[in-house]
Amino acid sequence: MGSFKIFLALFSFIHLVIFWPSGAQNSKQDYLDVHNAARAQVGVVPIAWDDTVAAYAHDYAYQIITYCNWTRSGGPYGENLAEGSGDFTAGDAVNQWVSARQYYDYDSNACAPETEECGNYTQVVWNSSVGLGCARVQCTNDDLWFVICCYHPRGNYIGQRPYLKL
């Protein structure tokens, strides 16, 4: 019985080390803070953490951990993907997406100029997306970090605006 308790304690510790968000600035609150700051700038209600969506993001991140390809999962949620080196944090990833705000033209509801990408930004501020789940893993084939955030329900529908202008 004693060895079973030791095994259980060791198993629990290992599980925490592997699956707990690594380091400071990578908690669910860190993801939420940057998302909600961007949403507040355009008058969109805060997004909330959704454990089901987070589990999906986590499962997908760990499926691709060996090659960390920027391929979308094709799942039921909206997705933003990012990668970075060094101490690439949750905030770094979300700020990368939010920085594309400069390319979103509300009047035309498109990226301007057309050569720029702004879909990651519009997903961050998509008004009807109310659930968020993210995961961050270090790729095993190099020193890059891979971050995925999933959104429920998904956004970026053609012909729809991400939010109503203030």
Short mmCIF file of C-alpha atoms in Angstrom, two decimals:
data_model
loop_
_atom_site.label_atom_id
_atom_site.label_comp_id
_atom_site.label_asym_id
_atom_site.label_seq_id
_atom_site.Cartn_x
_atom_site.Cartn_y
_atom_site.Cartn_z
CA MET A 1 0.00 0.00 0.00
CA GLY A 2 2.88 2.40 0.82
CA SER A 3 4.55 1.90 -2.56
CA PHE A 4 1.25 2.63 -4.31
CA LYS A 5 1.01 5.99 -2.50
CA ILE A 6 4.58 6.82 -3.49
CA PHE A 7 3.81 5.87 -7.10
CA LEU A 8 0.64 7.99 -7.05
CA ALA A 9 2.48 10.99 -5.59
CA LEU A 10 5.29 10.65 -8.15
CA PHE A 11 2.80 10.27 -11.00
CA SER A 12 0.91 13.39 -9.84
CA PHE A 13 4.13 15.40 -9.60
CA ILE A 14 5.28 14.36 -13.08
CA HIS A 15 1.85 15.20 -14.50
CA LEU A 16 2.03 18.68 -12.98
CA VAL A 17 5.53 19.29 -14.33
CA ILE A 18 4.54 18.22 -17.85
CA PHE A 19 1.10 19.79 -18.10
CA TRP A 20 1.27 22.85 -15.85
CA PRO A 21 1.85 26.08 -17.80
CA SER A 22 5.60 26.57 -17.71
CA GLY A 23 7.02 29.59 -15.96
CA ALA A 24 5.66 32.97 -15.17
CA GLN A 25 3.60 34.82 -17.74
CA ASN A 26 2.03 31.70 -19.20
CA SER A 27 -1.04 31.15 -17.05
CA LYS A 28 -4.61 31.19 -18.33
CA GLN A 29 -4.95 34.64 -16.75
CA ASP A 30 -2.01 35.89 -18.84
CA TYR A 31 -3.80 34.79 -22.01
CA LEU A 32 -7.05 36.35 -20.82
CA ASP A 33 -5.48 39.66 -19.79
CA VAL A 34 -3.97 40.40 -23.20
CA HIS A 35 -7.07 39.21 -25.07
CA ASN A 36 -9.40 41.25 -22.91
CA ALA A 37 -7.27 44.39 -23.13
CA ALA A 38 -7.51 44.22 -26.93
CA ARG A 39 -11.24 43.50 -26.77
CA ALA A 40 -11.83 46.43 -24.41
CA GLN A 41 -10.12 48.81 -26.88
CA VAL A 42 -12.93 48.16 -29.37
CA GLY A 43 -15.80 47.80 -26.89
CA VAL A 44 -16.08 44.00 -26.93
CA VAL A 45 -17.05 42.15 -23.75
CA PRO A 46 -14.30 40.11 -22.07
CA ILE A 47 -13.71 36.55 -23.18
CA ALA A 48 -13.69 33.81 -20.52
CA TRP A 49 -11.50 30.76 -20.08
CA ASP A 50 -13.23 27.58 -21.25
CA ASP A 51 -11.75 24.33 -19.93
CA THR A 52 -13.20 22.28 -22.81
CA VAL A 53 -11.66 24.58 -25.40
CA ALA A 54 -8.39 24.62 -23.44
CA ALA A 55 -8.31 20.81 -23.38
CA TYR A 56 -8.72 20.79 -27.16
CA ALA A 57 -5.86 23.29 -27.59
CA HIS A 58 -3.69 21.27 -25.20
CA ASP A 59 -4.40 17.99 -26.99
CA TYR A 60 -3.60 19.49 -30.38
CA ALA A 61 -0.38 21.12 -29.14
CA TYR A 62 0.82 17.81 -27.74
CA GLN A 63 -0.09 15.98 -30.96
CA ILE A 64 2.29 18.15 -32.95
CA ILE A 65 4.99 18.71 -30.32
CA THR A 66 7.56 16.69 -32.26
CA TYR A 67 7.38 18.81 -35.40
CA CYS A 68 5.46 21.94 -34.32
CA ASN A 69 4.14 22.68 -37.78
CA TRP A 70 1.92 25.74 -38.09
CA THR A 71 -0.87 23.62 -39.53
CA ARG A 72 -4.35 24.37 -38.27
CA SER A 73 -6.09 21.52 -36.54
CA GLY A 74 -9.24 21.67 -38.66
CA GLY A 75 -11.27 21.35 -35.48
CA PRO A 76 -14.52 22.97 -34.37
CA TYR A 77 -12.96 26.13 -32.94
CA GLY A 78 -11.40 29.29 -34.26
CA GLU A 79 -7.60 29.17 -33.95
CA ASN A 80 -4.61 31.42 -33.73
CA LEU A 81 -1.13 29.91 -33.93
CA ALA A 82 2.24 31.40 -33.10
CA GLU A 83 5.80 30.33 -32.57
CA GLY A 84 8.79 32.03 -31.09
CA SER A 85 12.18 31.40 -29.60
CA GLY A 86 13.80 32.20 -26.29
CA ASP A 87 11.33 33.07 -23.59
CA PHE A 88 8.33 33.29 -25.93
CA THR A 89 5.42 33.80 -23.56
CA ALA A 90 1.65 33.70 -23.75
CA GLY A 91 1.64 37.49 -23.83
CA ASP A 92 4.18 37.54 -26.67
CA ALA A 93 1.97 35.28 -28.78
CA VAL A 94 -1.24 37.22 -28.17
CA ASN A 95 0.52 40.57 -28.64
CA GLN A 96 1.83 39.27 -31.98
CA TRP A 97 -1.76 38.66 -33.10
CA VAL A 98 -3.03 41.95 -31.65
CA SER A 99 -0.26 43.89 -33.43
CA ALA A 100 -2.05 43.13 -36.71
CA ARG A 101 -4.75 45.59 -35.62
CA GLN A 102 -2.90 48.22 -37.64
CA TYR A 103 -3.82 46.31 -40.81
CA TYR A 104 -7.54 45.90 -40.09
CA ASP A 105 -9.68 48.52 -41.82
CA TYR A 106 -13.09 48.62 -40.18
CA ASP A 107 -14.78 50.57 -42.99
CA SER A 108 -13.91 48.00 -45.65
CA ASN A 109 -13.95 45.10 -43.14
CA ALA A 110 -10.71 43.87 -44.68
CA CYS A 111 -6.97 43.94 -44.24
CA ALA A 112 -5.32 47.03 -45.66
CA PRO A 113 -3.15 46.74 -47.54
CA GLU A 114 -4.45 43.45 -48.87
CA THR A 115 -0.99 41.93 -48.66
CA GLU A 116 -1.09 42.06 -44.85
CA GLU A 117 -2.68 39.51 -42.53
CA CYS A 118 -5.16 40.67 -39.91
CA GLY A 119 -7.33 37.57 -39.35
CA ASN A 120 -5.54 36.67 -36.13
CA TYR A 121 -6.41 40.09 -34.74
CA THR A 122 -10.05 39.90 -35.80
CA GLN A 123 -10.35 36.49 -34.13
CA VAL A 124 -8.99 37.91 -30.87
CA VAL A 125 -11.67 40.64 -30.87
CA TRP A 126 -14.50 38.65 -32.48
CA ASN A 127 -17.57 39.73 -30.53
CA SER A 128 -19.43 36.41 -30.48
CA SER A 129 -16.39 34.38 -29.36
CA VAL A 130 -16.95 33.99 -25.62
CA GLY A 131 -14.77 30.97 -24.74
CA LEU A 132 -10.97 30.81 -24.91
CA GLY A 133 -8.50 27.99 -24.40
CA CYS A 134 -4.77 28.09 -25.09
CA ALA A 135 -1.71 25.89 -24.82
CA ARG A 136 2.04 26.50 -25.05
CA VAL A 137 4.60 23.76 -25.69
CA GLN A 138 8.27 23.66 -26.50
CA CYS A 139 8.93 21.83 -29.73
CA THR A 140 11.09 18.75 -29.36
CA ASN A 141 12.84 19.16 -32.71
CA ASP A 142 14.24 22.63 -31.93
CA ASP A 143 14.13 25.38 -29.31
CA LEU A 144 10.95 27.02 -30.57
CA TRP A 145 7.81 27.48 -28.51
CA PHE A 146 4.44 26.78 -30.12
CA VAL A 147 1.30 28.57 -28.89
CA ILE A 148 -2.25 27.81 -29.91
CA CYS A 149 -5.36 29.64 -28.77
CA CYS A 150 -8.78 28.32 -29.67
CA TYR A 151 -12.00 30.33 -29.65
CA HIS A 152 -15.61 29.26 -29.16
CA PRO A 153 -17.56 29.90 -31.17
CA ARG A 154 -15.17 30.53 -34.02
CA GLY A 155 -15.06 33.91 -35.71
CA ASN A 156 -13.87 35.41 -38.97
CA TYR A 157 -16.99 34.78 -41.03
CA ILE A 158 -16.83 36.36 -44.47
CA GLY A 159 -19.11 39.37 -44.70
CA GLN A 160 -19.42 39.78 -40.92
CA ARG A 161 -17.63 42.37 -38.83
CA PRO A 162 -15.72 41.25 -35.74
CA TYR A 163 -17.36 43.96 -33.61
CA LEU A 164 -19.60 47.01 -33.84
CA LYS A 165 -17.71 50.26 -34.04
CA LEU A 166 -17.88 52.42 -30.91
#
